[in-house]
mmCIF file of C-alpha atoms and ligand atoms in Angstrom:
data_model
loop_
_atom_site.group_PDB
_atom_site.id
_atom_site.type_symbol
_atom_site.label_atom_id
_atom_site.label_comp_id
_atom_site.label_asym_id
_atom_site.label_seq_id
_atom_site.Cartn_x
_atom_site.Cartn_y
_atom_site.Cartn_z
ATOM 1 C CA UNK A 13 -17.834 8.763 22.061
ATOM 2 C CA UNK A 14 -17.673 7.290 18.656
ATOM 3 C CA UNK A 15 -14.116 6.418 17.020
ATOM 4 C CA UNK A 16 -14.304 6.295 12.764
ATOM 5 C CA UNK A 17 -12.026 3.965 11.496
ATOM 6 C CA UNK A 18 -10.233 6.714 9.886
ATOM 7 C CA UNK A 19 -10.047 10.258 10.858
ATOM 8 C CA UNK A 20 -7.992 13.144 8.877
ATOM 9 C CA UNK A 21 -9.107 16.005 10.828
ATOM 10 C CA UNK A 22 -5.904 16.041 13.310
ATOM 11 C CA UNK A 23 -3.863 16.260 9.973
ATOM 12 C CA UNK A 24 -6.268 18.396 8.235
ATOM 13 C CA UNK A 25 -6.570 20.729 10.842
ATOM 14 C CA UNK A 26 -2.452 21.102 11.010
ATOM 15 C CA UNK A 27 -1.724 21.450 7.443
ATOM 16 C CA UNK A 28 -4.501 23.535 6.604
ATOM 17 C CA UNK A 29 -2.602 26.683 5.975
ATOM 18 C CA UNK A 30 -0.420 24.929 4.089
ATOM 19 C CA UNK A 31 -2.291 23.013 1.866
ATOM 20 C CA UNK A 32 -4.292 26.513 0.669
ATOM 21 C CA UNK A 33 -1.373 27.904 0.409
ATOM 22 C CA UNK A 34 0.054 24.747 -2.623
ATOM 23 C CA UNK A 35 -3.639 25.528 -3.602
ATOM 24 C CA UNK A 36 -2.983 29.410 -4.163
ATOM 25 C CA UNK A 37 0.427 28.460 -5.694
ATOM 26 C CA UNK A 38 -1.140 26.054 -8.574
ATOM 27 C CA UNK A 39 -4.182 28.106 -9.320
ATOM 28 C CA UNK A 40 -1.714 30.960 -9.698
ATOM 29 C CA UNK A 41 1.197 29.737 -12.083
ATOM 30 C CA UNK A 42 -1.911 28.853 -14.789
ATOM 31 C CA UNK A 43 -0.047 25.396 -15.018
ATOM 32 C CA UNK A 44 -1.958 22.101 -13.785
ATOM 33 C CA UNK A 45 0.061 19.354 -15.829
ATOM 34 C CA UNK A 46 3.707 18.385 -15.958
ATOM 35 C CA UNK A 47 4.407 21.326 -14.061
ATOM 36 C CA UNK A 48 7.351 22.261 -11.157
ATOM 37 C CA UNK A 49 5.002 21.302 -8.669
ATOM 38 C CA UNK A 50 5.479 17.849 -10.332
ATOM 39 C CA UNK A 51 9.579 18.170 -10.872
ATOM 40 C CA UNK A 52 9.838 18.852 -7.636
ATOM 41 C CA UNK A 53 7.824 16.213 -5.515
ATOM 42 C CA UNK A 54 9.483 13.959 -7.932
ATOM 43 C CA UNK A 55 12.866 14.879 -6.629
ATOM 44 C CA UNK A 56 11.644 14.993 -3.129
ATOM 45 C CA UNK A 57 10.212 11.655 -2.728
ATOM 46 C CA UNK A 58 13.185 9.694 -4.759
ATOM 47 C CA UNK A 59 15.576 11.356 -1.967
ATOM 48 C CA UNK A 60 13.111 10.245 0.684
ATOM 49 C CA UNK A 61 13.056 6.791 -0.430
ATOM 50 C CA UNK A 62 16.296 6.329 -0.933
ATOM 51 C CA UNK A 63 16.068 5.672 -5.255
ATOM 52 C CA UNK A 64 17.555 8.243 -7.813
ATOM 53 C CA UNK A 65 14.044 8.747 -9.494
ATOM 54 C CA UNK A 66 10.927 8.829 -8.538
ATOM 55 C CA UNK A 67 7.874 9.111 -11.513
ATOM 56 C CA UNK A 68 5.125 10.600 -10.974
ATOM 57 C CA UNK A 69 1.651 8.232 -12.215
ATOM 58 C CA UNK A 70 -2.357 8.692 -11.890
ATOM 59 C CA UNK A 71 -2.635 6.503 -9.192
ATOM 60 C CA UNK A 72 -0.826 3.223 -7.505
ATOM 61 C CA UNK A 73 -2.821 0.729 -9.970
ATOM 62 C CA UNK A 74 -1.501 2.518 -12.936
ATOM 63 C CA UNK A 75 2.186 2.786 -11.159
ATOM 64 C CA UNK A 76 2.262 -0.994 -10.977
ATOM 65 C CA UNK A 77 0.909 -1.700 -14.123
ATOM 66 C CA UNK A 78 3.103 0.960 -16.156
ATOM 67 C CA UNK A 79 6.229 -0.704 -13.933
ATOM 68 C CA UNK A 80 5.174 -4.246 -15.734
ATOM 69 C CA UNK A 81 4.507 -2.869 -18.852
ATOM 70 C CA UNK A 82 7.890 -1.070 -18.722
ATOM 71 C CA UNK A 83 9.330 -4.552 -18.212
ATOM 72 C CA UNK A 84 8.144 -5.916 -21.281
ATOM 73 C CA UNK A 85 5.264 -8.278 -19.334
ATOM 74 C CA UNK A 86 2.793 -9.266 -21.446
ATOM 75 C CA UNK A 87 0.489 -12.107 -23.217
ATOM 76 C CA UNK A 88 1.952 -15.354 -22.207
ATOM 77 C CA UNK A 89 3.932 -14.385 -19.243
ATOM 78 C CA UNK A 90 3.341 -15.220 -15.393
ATOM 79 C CA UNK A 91 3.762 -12.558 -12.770
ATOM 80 C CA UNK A 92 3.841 -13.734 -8.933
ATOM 81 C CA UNK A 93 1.638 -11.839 -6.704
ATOM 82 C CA UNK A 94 0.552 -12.688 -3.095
ATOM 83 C CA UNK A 95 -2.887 -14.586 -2.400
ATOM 84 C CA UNK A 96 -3.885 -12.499 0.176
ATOM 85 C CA UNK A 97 -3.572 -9.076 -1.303
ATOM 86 C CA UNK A 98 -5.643 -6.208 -2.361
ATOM 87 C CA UNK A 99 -6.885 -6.881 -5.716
ATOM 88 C CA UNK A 100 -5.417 -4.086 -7.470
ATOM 89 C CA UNK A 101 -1.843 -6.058 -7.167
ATOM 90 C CA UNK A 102 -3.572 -9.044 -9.836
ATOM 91 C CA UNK A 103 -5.189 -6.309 -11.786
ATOM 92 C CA UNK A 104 -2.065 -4.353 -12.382
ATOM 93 C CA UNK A 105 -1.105 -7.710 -14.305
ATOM 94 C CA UNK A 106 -3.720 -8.666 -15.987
ATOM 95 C CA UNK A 107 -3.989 -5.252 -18.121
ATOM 96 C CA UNK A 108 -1.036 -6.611 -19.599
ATOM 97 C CA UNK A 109 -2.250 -9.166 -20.839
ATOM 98 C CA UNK A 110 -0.299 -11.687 -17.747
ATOM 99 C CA UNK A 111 -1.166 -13.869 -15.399
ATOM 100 C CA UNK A 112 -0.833 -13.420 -11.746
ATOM 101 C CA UNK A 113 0.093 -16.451 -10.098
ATOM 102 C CA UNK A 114 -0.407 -16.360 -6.522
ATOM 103 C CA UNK A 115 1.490 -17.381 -3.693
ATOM 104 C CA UNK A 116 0.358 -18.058 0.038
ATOM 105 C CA UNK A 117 2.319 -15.524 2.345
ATOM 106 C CA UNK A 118 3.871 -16.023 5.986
ATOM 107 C CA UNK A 119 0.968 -16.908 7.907
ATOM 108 C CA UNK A 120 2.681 -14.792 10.931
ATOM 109 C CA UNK A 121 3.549 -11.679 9.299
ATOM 110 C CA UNK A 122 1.256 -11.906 6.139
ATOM 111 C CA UNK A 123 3.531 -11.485 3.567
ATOM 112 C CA UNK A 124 4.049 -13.510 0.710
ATOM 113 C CA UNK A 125 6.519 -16.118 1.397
ATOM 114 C CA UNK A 126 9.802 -16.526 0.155
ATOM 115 C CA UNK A 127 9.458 -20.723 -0.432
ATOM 116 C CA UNK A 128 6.044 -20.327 -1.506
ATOM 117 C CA UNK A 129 7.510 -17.627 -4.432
ATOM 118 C CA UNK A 130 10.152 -20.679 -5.421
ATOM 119 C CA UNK A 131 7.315 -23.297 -5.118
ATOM 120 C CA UNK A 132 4.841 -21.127 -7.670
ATOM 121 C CA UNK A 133 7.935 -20.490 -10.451
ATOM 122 C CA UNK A 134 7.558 -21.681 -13.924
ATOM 123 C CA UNK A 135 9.427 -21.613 -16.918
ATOM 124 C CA UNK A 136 6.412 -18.586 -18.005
ATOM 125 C CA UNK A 137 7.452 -16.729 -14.658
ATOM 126 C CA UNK A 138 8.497 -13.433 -15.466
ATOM 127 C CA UNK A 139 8.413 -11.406 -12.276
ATOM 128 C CA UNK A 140 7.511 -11.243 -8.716
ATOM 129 C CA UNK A 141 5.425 -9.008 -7.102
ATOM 130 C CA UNK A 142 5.807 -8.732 -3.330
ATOM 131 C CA UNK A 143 3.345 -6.230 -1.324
ATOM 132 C CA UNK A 144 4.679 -4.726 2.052
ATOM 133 C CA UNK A 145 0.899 -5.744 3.475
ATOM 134 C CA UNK A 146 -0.371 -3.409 6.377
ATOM 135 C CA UNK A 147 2.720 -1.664 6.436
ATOM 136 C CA UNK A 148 5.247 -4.394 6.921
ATOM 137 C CA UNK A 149 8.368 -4.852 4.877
ATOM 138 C CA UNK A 150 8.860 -8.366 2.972
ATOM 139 C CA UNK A 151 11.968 -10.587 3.229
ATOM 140 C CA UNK A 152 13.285 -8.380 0.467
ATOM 141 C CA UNK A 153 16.466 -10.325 0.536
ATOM 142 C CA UNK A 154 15.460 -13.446 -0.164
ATOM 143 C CA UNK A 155 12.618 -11.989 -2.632
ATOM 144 C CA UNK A 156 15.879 -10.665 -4.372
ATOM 145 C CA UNK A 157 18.046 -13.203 -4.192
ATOM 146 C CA UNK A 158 15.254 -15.496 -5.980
ATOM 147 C CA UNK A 159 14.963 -12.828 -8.615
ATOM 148 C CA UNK A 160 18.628 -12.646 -9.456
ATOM 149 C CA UNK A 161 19.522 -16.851 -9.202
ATOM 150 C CA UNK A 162 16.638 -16.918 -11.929
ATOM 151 C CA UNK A 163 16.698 -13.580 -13.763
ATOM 152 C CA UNK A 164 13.407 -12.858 -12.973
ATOM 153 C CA UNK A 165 12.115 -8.857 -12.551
ATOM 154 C CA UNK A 166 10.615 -7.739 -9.109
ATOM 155 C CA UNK A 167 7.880 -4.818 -8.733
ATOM 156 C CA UNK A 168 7.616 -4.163 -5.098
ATOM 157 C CA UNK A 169 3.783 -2.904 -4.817
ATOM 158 C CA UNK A 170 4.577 -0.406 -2.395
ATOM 159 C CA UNK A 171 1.179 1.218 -1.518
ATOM 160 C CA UNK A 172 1.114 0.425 2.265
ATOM 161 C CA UNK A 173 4.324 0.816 3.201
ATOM 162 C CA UNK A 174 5.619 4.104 2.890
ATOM 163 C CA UNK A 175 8.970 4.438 4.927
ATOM 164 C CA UNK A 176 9.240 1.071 6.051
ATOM 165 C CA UNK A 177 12.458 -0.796 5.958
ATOM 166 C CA UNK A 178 13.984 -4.699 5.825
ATOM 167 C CA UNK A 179 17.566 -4.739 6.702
ATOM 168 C CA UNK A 180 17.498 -0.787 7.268
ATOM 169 C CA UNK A 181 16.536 -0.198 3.032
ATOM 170 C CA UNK A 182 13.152 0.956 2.282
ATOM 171 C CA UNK A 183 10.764 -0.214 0.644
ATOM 172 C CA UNK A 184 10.179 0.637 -2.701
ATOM 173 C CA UNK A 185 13.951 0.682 -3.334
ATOM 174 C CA UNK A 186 14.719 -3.006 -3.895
ATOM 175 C CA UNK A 187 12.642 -3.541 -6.968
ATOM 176 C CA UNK A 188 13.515 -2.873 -10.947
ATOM 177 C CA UNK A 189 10.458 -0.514 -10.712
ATOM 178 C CA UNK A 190 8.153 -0.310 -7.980
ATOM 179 C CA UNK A 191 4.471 1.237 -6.763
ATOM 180 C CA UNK A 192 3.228 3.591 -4.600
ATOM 181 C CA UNK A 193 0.065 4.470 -4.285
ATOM 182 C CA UNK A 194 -0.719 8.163 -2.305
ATOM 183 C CA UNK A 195 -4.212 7.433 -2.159
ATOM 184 C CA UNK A 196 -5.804 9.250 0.474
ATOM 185 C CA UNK A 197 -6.539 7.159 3.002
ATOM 186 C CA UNK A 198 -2.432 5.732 2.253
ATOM 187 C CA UNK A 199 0.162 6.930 5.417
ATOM 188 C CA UNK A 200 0.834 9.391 2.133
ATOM 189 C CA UNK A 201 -2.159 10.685 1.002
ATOM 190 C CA UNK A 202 -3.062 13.297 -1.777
ATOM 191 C CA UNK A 203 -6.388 14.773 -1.628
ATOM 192 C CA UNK A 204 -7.468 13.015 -4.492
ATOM 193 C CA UNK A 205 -6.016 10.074 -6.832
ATOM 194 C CA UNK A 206 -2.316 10.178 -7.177
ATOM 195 C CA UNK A 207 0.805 7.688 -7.402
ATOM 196 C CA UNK A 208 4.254 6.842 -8.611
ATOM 197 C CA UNK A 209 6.945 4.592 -9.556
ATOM 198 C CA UNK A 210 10.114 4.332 -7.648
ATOM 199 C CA UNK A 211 13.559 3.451 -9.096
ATOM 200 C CA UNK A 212 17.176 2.930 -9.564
ATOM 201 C CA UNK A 213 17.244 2.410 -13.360
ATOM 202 C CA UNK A 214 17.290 5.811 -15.368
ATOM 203 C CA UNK A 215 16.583 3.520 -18.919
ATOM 204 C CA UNK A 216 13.446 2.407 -17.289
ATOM 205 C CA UNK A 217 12.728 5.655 -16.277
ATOM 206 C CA UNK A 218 12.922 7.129 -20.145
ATOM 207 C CA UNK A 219 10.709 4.071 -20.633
ATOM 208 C CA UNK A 220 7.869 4.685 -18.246
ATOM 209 C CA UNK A 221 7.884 8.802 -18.909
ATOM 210 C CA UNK A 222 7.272 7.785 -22.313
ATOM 211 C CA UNK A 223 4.147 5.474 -21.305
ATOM 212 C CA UNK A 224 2.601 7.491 -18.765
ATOM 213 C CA UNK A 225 2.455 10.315 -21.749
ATOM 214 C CA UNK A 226 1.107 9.422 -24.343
ATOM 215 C CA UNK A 227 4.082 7.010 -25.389
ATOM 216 C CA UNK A 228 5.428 10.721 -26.367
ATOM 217 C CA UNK A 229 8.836 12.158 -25.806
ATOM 218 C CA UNK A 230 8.403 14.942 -28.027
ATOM 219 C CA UNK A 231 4.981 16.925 -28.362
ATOM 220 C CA UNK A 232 3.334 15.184 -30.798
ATOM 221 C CA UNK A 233 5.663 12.485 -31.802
ATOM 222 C CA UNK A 234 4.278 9.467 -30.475
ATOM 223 C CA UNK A 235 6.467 6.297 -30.307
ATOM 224 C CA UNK A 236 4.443 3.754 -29.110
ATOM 225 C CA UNK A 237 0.603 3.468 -27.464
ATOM 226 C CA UNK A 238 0.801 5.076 -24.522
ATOM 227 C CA UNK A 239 -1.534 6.192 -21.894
ATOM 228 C CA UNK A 240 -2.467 9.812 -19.990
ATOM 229 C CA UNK A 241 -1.299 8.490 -16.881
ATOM 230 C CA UNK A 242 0.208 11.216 -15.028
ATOM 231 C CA UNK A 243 0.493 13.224 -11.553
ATOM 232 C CA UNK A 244 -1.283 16.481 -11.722
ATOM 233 C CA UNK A 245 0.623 19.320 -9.818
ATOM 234 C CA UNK A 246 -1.990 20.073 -7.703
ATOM 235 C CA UNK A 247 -1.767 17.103 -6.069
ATOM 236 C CA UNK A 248 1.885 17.406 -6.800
ATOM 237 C CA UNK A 249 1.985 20.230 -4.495
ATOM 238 C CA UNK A 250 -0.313 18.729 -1.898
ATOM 239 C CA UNK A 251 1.531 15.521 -2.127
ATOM 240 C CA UNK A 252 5.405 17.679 -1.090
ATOM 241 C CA UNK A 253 3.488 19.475 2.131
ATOM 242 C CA UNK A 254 2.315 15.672 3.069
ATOM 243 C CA UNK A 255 5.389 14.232 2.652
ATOM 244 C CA UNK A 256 7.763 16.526 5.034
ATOM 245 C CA UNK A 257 5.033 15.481 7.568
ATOM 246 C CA UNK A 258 5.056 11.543 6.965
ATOM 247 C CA UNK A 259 8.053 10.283 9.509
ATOM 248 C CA UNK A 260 6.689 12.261 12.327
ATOM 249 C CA UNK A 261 2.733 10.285 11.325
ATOM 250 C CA UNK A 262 4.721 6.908 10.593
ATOM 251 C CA UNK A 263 5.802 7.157 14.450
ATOM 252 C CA UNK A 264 2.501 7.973 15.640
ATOM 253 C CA UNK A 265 1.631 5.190 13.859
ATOM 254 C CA UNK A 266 4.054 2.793 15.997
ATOM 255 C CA UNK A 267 3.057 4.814 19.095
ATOM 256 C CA UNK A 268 -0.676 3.760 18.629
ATOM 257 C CA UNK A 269 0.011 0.121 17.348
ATOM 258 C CA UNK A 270 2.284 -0.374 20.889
ATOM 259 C CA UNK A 271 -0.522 1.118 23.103
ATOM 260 C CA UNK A 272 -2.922 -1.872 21.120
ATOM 261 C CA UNK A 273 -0.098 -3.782 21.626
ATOM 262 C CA UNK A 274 -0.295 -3.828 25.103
ATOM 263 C CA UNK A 275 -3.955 -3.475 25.706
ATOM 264 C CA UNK A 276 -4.814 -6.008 23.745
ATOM 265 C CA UNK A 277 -2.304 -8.725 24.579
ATOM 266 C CA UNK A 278 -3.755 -11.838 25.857
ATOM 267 C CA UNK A 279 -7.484 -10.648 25.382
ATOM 268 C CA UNK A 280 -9.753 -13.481 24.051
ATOM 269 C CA UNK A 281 -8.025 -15.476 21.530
ATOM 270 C CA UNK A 282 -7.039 -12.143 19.559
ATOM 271 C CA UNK A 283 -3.745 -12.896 17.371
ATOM 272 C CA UNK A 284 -1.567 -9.562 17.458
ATOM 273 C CA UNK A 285 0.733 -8.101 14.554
ATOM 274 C CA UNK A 286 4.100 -9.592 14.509
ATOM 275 C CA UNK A 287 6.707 -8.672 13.257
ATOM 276 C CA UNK A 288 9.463 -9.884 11.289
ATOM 277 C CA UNK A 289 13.114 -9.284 13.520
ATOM 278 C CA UNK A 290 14.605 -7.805 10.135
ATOM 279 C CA UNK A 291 11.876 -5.983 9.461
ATOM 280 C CA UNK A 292 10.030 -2.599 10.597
ATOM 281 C CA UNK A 293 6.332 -1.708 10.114
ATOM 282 C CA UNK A 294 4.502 1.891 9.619
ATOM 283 C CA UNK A 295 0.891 0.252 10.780
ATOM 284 C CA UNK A 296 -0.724 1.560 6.874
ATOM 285 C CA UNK A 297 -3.652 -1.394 9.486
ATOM 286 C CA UNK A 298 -3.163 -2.610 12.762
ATOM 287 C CA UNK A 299 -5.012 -6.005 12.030
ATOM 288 C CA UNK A 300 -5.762 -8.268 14.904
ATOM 289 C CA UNK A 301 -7.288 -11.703 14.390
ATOM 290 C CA UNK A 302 -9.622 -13.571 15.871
ATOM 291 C CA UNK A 303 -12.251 -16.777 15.219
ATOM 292 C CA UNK A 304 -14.534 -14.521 16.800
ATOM 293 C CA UNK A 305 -14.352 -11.690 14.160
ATOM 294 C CA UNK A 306 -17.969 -11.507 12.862
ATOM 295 C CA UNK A 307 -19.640 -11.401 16.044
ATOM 296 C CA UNK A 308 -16.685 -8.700 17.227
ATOM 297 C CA UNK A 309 -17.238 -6.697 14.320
ATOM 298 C CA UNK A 310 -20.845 -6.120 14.726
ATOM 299 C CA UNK A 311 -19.935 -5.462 18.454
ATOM 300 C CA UNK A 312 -17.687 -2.514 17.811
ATOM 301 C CA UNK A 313 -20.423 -1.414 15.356
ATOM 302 C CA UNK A 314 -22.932 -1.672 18.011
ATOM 303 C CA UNK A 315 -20.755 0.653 20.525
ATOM 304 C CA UNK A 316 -19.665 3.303 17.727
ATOM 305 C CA UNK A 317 -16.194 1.640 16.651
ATOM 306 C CA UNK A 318 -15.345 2.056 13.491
ATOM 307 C CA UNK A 319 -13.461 -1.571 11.648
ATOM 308 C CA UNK A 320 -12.821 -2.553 7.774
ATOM 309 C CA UNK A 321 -12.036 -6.004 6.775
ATOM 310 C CA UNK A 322 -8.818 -6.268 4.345
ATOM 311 C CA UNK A 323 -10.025 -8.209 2.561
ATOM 312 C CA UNK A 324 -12.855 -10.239 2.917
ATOM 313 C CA UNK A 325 -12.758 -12.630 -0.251
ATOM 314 C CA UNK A 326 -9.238 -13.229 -1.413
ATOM 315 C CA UNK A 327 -8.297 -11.952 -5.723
ATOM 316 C CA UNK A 328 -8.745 -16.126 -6.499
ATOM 317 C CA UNK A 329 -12.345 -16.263 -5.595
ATOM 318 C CA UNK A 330 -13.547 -12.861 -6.887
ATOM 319 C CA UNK A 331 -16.069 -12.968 -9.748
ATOM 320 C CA UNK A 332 -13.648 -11.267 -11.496
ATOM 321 C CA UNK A 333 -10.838 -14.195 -11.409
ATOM 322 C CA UNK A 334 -13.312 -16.878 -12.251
ATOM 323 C CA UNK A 335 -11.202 -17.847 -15.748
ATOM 324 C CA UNK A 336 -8.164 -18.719 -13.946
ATOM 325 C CA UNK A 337 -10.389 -21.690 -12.340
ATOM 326 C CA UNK A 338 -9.398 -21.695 -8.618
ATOM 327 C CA UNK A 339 -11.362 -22.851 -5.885
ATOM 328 C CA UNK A 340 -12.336 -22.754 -2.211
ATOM 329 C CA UNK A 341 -9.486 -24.650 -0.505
ATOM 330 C CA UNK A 342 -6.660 -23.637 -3.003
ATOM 331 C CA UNK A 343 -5.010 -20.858 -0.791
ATOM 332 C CA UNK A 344 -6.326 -21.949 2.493
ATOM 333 C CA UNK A 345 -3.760 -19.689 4.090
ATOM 334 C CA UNK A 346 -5.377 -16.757 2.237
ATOM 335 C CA UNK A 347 -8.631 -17.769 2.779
ATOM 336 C CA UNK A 348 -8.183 -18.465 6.844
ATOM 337 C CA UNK A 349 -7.091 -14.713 7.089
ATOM 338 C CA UNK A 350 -9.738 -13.480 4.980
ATOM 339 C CA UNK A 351 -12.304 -15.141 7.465
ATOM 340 C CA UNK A 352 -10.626 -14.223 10.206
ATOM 341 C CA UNK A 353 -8.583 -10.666 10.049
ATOM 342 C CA UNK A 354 -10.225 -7.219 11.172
ATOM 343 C CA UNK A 355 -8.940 -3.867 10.979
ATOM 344 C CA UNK A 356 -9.205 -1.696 13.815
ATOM 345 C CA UNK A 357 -8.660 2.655 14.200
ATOM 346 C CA UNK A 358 -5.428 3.865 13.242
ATOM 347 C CA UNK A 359 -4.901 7.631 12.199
ATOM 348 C CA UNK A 360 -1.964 9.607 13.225
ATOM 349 C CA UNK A 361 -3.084 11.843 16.051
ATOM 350 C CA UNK A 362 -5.138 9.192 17.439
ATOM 351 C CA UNK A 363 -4.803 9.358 21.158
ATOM 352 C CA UNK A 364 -4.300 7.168 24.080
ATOM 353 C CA UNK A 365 -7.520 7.788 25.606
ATOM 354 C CA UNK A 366 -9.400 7.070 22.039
ATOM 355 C CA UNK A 367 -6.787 3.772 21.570
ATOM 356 C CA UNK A 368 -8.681 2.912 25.170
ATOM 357 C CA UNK A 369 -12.104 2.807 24.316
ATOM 358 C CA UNK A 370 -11.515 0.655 21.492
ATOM 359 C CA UNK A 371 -9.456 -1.958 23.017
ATOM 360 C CA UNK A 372 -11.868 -1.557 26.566
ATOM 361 C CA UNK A 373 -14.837 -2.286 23.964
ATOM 362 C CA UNK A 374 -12.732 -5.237 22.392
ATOM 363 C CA UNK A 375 -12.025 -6.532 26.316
ATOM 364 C CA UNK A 376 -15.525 -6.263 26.833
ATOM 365 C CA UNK A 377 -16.870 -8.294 24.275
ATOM 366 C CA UNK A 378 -14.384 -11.444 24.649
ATOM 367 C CA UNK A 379 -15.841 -10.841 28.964
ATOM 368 C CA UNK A 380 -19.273 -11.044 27.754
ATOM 369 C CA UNK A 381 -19.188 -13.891 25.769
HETATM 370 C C1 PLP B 425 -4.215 0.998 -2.442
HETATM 371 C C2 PLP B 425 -3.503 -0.166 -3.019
HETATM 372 C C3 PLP B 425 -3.236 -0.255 -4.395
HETATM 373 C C4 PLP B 425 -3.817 0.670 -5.412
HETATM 374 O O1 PLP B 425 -3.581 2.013 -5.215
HETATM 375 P P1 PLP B 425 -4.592 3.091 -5.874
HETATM 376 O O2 PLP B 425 -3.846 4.370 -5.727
HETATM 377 O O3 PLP B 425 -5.852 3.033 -5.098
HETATM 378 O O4 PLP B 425 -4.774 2.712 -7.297
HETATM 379 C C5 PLP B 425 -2.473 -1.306 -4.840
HETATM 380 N N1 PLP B 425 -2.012 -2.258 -3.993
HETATM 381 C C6 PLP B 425 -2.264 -2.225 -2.676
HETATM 382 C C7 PLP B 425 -1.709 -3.289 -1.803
HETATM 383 C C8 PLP B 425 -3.037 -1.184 -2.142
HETATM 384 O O5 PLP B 425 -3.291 -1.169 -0.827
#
């Protein structure tokens, strides 16, 4: 029996009807931009997240880099990211013209650490940027508490973590504006491209609308250089079926990551999730590590198992970050998880019995060796 990596057919299979249905609805009204379907999932998701408005973008890249932008980041300025992230996080800043200055994360939970934020300020810093990695909430408190001591801006880049909290408040609410991605594959998922930008501040919100548009309030009267950068309602109205759907996914999430949990525990030299005490996780990854992982990666591969790294080289030694001059050895932190992390199955409707055969194969690997 072979188990993908990722598998939407439980999902696709129970929203189906429903999904056709938004379809029929769009195709219908002869309205596919800026429409109710938009209005609507707009209101929806601020009340899920806890914000008062939610703003509807092309994707999450564009949500964090209209959030900066919105800010007033540009040429000149630093912007905080962490050194183990996915690179859109850096790229979001450097369309502004930035720079994104990384900082190591927790090496337990993987987040980018509070000291290591204070330890990577400058009098350039202008914001921080901390990513709720696999699913896992940050030490938003201290993140914030940082921010406010030295009046700096924070854009949570909220793409993996949908629904997850730190101190009971969810992510995506802490931030001035923050980033969502509803990428497919993300615990929300549009069938297509699709994002937004959550907040509490309705002047930034003016601010952004205006961006993602065309810099446009009013048809035709542009006030600055904006972008097209919006939600379509199609996926609009795919993205509000998804959504009601979400909580009941996020805890079959947790279900699966506590059945690896406790197959996996004390199997080879494989390092487990952990978990922050303040903090709850929605499992976006379950990412186990081991020194092992090349050799166990080709393994599962081998038997049928289906595994991603995130990420194999770290933003500071892509190609693409060669002119900010960093080297092997500068985030070792970043790098050891890099060499070491793999991703293993996780879709909601996953079952027990498929959770098995993965961590049996794992088992049998670390026997064999
Ligand atoms: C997916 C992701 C993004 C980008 O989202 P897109 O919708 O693909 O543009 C940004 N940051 C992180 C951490 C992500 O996982």
């Amino acid at each position: 029996m072979k188990i993908p990596f990722l598998n939407f057919k439980v999902q696709h299979d129970l929203l189906r009807e429903e999904l056709f249905n938004s379809f029929q609805q769009v195709y219908d009204s002869n309205w596919y931009i800026m429409g109710k379907h938009l209005t609507v999932f707009e209101a929806e998701y601020a009340s899920f997240n806890q914000v008062d408005h939610t703003i509807g973008v092309s994707n999450g890249l564009d949500a964090l880099y209209l959030s900066l932008k919105a800010l007033g980041i540009g040429e000149g300025d630093e912007v905080i990211v962490p050194s183990n992230t996915y690179i859109a996080t850096a790229l979001a800043v450097s369309y502004t013209g930035a720079t994104p200055v990384f900082a190591e994360p927790n090496p337990q939970t993987y987040n980018i650490s509070p000291e290591n934020i204070v330890k990577a300020i400058t009098s350039k810093t202008k914001a921080i940027m901390p990513v709720h990695l696999y699913g896992q909430a940050c030490e938003m408190e201290a993140i914030m508490d940082i921010a406010k001591a030295l009046r700096l801006f924070v854009v949570e880049d909220n793409a993996q973590g949908h629904g997850a909290t730190f101190k009971g408040r969810m992510t995506g609410s802490f931030g001035h504006l923050n980033g969502v991605s509803f990428y497919p594959g993300k615990n929300l998922g549009a069938l297509g491209d699709a994002g937004a930008i959550t907040t509490n501040d309705a002047q930034l919100v003016e601010k952004v609308k205006c961006l993602r548009n065309y810099g446009s309030k009013v048809k035709y009267i542009n006030e600055e250089i904006g972008h097209n950068m919006r939600l379509d309602e199609l996926q609009a109205a795919f993205l509000s079926v998804k959504l009601k759907y979400l909580m009941p996914f996020t805890s079959q999430r947790q279900q699966i990551a506590e059945w690896y949990n406790r197959e996996l525990s004390g199997v080879g030299d494989i390092v487990l999730p952990h978990v922050h005490t303040e903090a709850s996780h929605v499992y976006h990854l379950y990412v186990i590590r081991t020194a092992h992982r090349d050799k166990l990666q080709q393994y599962l591969n081998d038997n049928g198992i289906g595994t991603l790294i995130h990420y194999p080289i770290p933003p500071h030694l892509q190609k693409a970050y060669a002119n900010l001059g960093h080297v092997k050895g500068d985030f070792p932190i970043a790098e050891e998880l890099a060499d070491t992390s793999l991703s293993i199955p996780m879709w909601p409707g996953m079952t027990e019995e498929e959770v098995k055969i993965v961590t049996h194969t794992i088992s049998r690997f670390f026997n064999e060796k």
